[in-house]
């Protein structure tokens, strides 16, 4: 270990951090150790808005099927949208969407709520009700986030499938969930290419086992030529434009299933992981607040796809539950060139950047071959925090990321977690933890690792 350099967060960062200094971290851990239920109850009351306050924190009677806050009721969409508007954030930018070709669209909290409500009303108009499962097979977009929020709003359970997956993968997930509807797009755009989505949905539905699907809702992305079956396939905009921009949230029990997400299935068939509303949303919000130190004026960019759990927690739910501003990016890091990430950080003044070691390693290679796409050729001074997710980051890549992207001044949070946990388990806290390149360091407060 002698050749590993330990990096300390700067005094200025520590001073302003949401969790500031090792003593504060140790106090949180001690609180969780001595009164586990009290610790999580306090966080749940502080960070979430409840329609019916919970009186029971944890039910361990059927371990390992633990129940959290089970007699409380809430709505995830209300927590992410309405309450921010009630706090006066209606005109604040919720999402900055950059398309593959560079076009930028912004949605305020009020606009995102309006679209979510219209989509929720569309789902209700085709008979989707609380407890039904809805499959979402769509590219990165404001519409993708709104579709997820719309399901949460009416108490339907969403299951998002990554837009790069095959018809067979989609079919297997439809059959397993018994989904009654699919939300998709005509096509997606990646690296300058138009790729099919609706055509893959059509193929999946011919493979058998998808009789539960009664309707397919299609978002128009490219206007490409696609087949539409009358009475079964509907253009989302045709239906949404006729709907009200208000929709009363369906208040659900904290244990109500918010989503089903399938792990990759590296051994055997993909396994569906079900996350409940209360416990999941709390962990999404708390980890966004403490691990990413999210502040009101931050621009947060998680580069993951909403088809993965990282995109669920750190795009669709966590940052929005805290009233943050975030980037949603449709494209790939190497198109039109390998400077795309750095260009976007410069253009949008991104302050928190969260990506995967695979992306970092490929961009190191490109930067070393071509100065024009090296981070030093861009103004990255807006950055104050970097994150890594998805796999272990090797020390050499960590050091490059820290030095060349973060200017040796941004803490790097190397986060360990998985689909099953829904949020960070072991991670540095940026105002607390000495950073060890290649190590995810210490457990998140309240996590027994």
Coordinates of C-alpha atoms in Angstrom, one line a residue, residues 7 338 342 353 355 357 359-370 373-376 380 386 393-408 412 437:
X7 CA -6.1 12.4 -0.4
X338 CA -14.4 11.9 -26.9
X342 CA -16.1 17.7 -20.8
X353 CA -20.5 14.5 -12.0
X355 CA -20.0 8.3 -14.1
X357 CA -14.9 3.6 -14.5
X359 CA -16.2 5.4 -19.4
X360 CA -13.3 7.1 -17.5
X361 CA -10.8 4.5 -18.8
X362 CA -12.0 4.9 -22.4
X363 CA -11.8 8.7 -22.2
X364 CA -8.2 8.4 -20.7
X365 CA -7.2 6.5 -23.8
X366 CA -8.8 9.0 -26.1
X367 CA -7.3 12.0 -24.2
X368 CA -3.8 10.6 -24.3
X369 CA -4.1 10.2 -28.1
X370 CA -5.6 13.6 -28.8
X373 CA -10.4 15.9 -26.3
X374 CA -8.3 16.1 -23.1
X375 CA -10.1 17.6 -20.1
X376 CA -7.4 20.3 -19.9
X380 CA -14.2 22.4 -15.8
X386 CA -16.8 13.7 -8.7
X393 CA -12.3 1.8 -10.1
X394 CA -8.5 1.0 -10.4
X395 CA -6.2 3.5 -8.6
X396 CA -4.6 4.7 -11.9
X397 CA -8.0 5.7 -13.3
X398 CA -9.0 7.2 -10.0
X399 CA -5.9 9.4 -9.9
X400 CA -6.4 10.6 -13.5
X401 CA -10.0 11.4 -12.8
X402 CA -9.1 13.3 -9.6
X403 CA -6.2 15.2 -11.3
X404 CA -7.4 15.9 -14.8
X405 CA -11.2 16.2 -14.4
X406 CA -11.4 17.4 -10.9
X407 CA -8.3 19.6 -10.9
X408 CA -7.0 17.8 -7.8
X412 CA -14.2 11.6 -5.5
X437 CA -7.8 5.6 -4.7

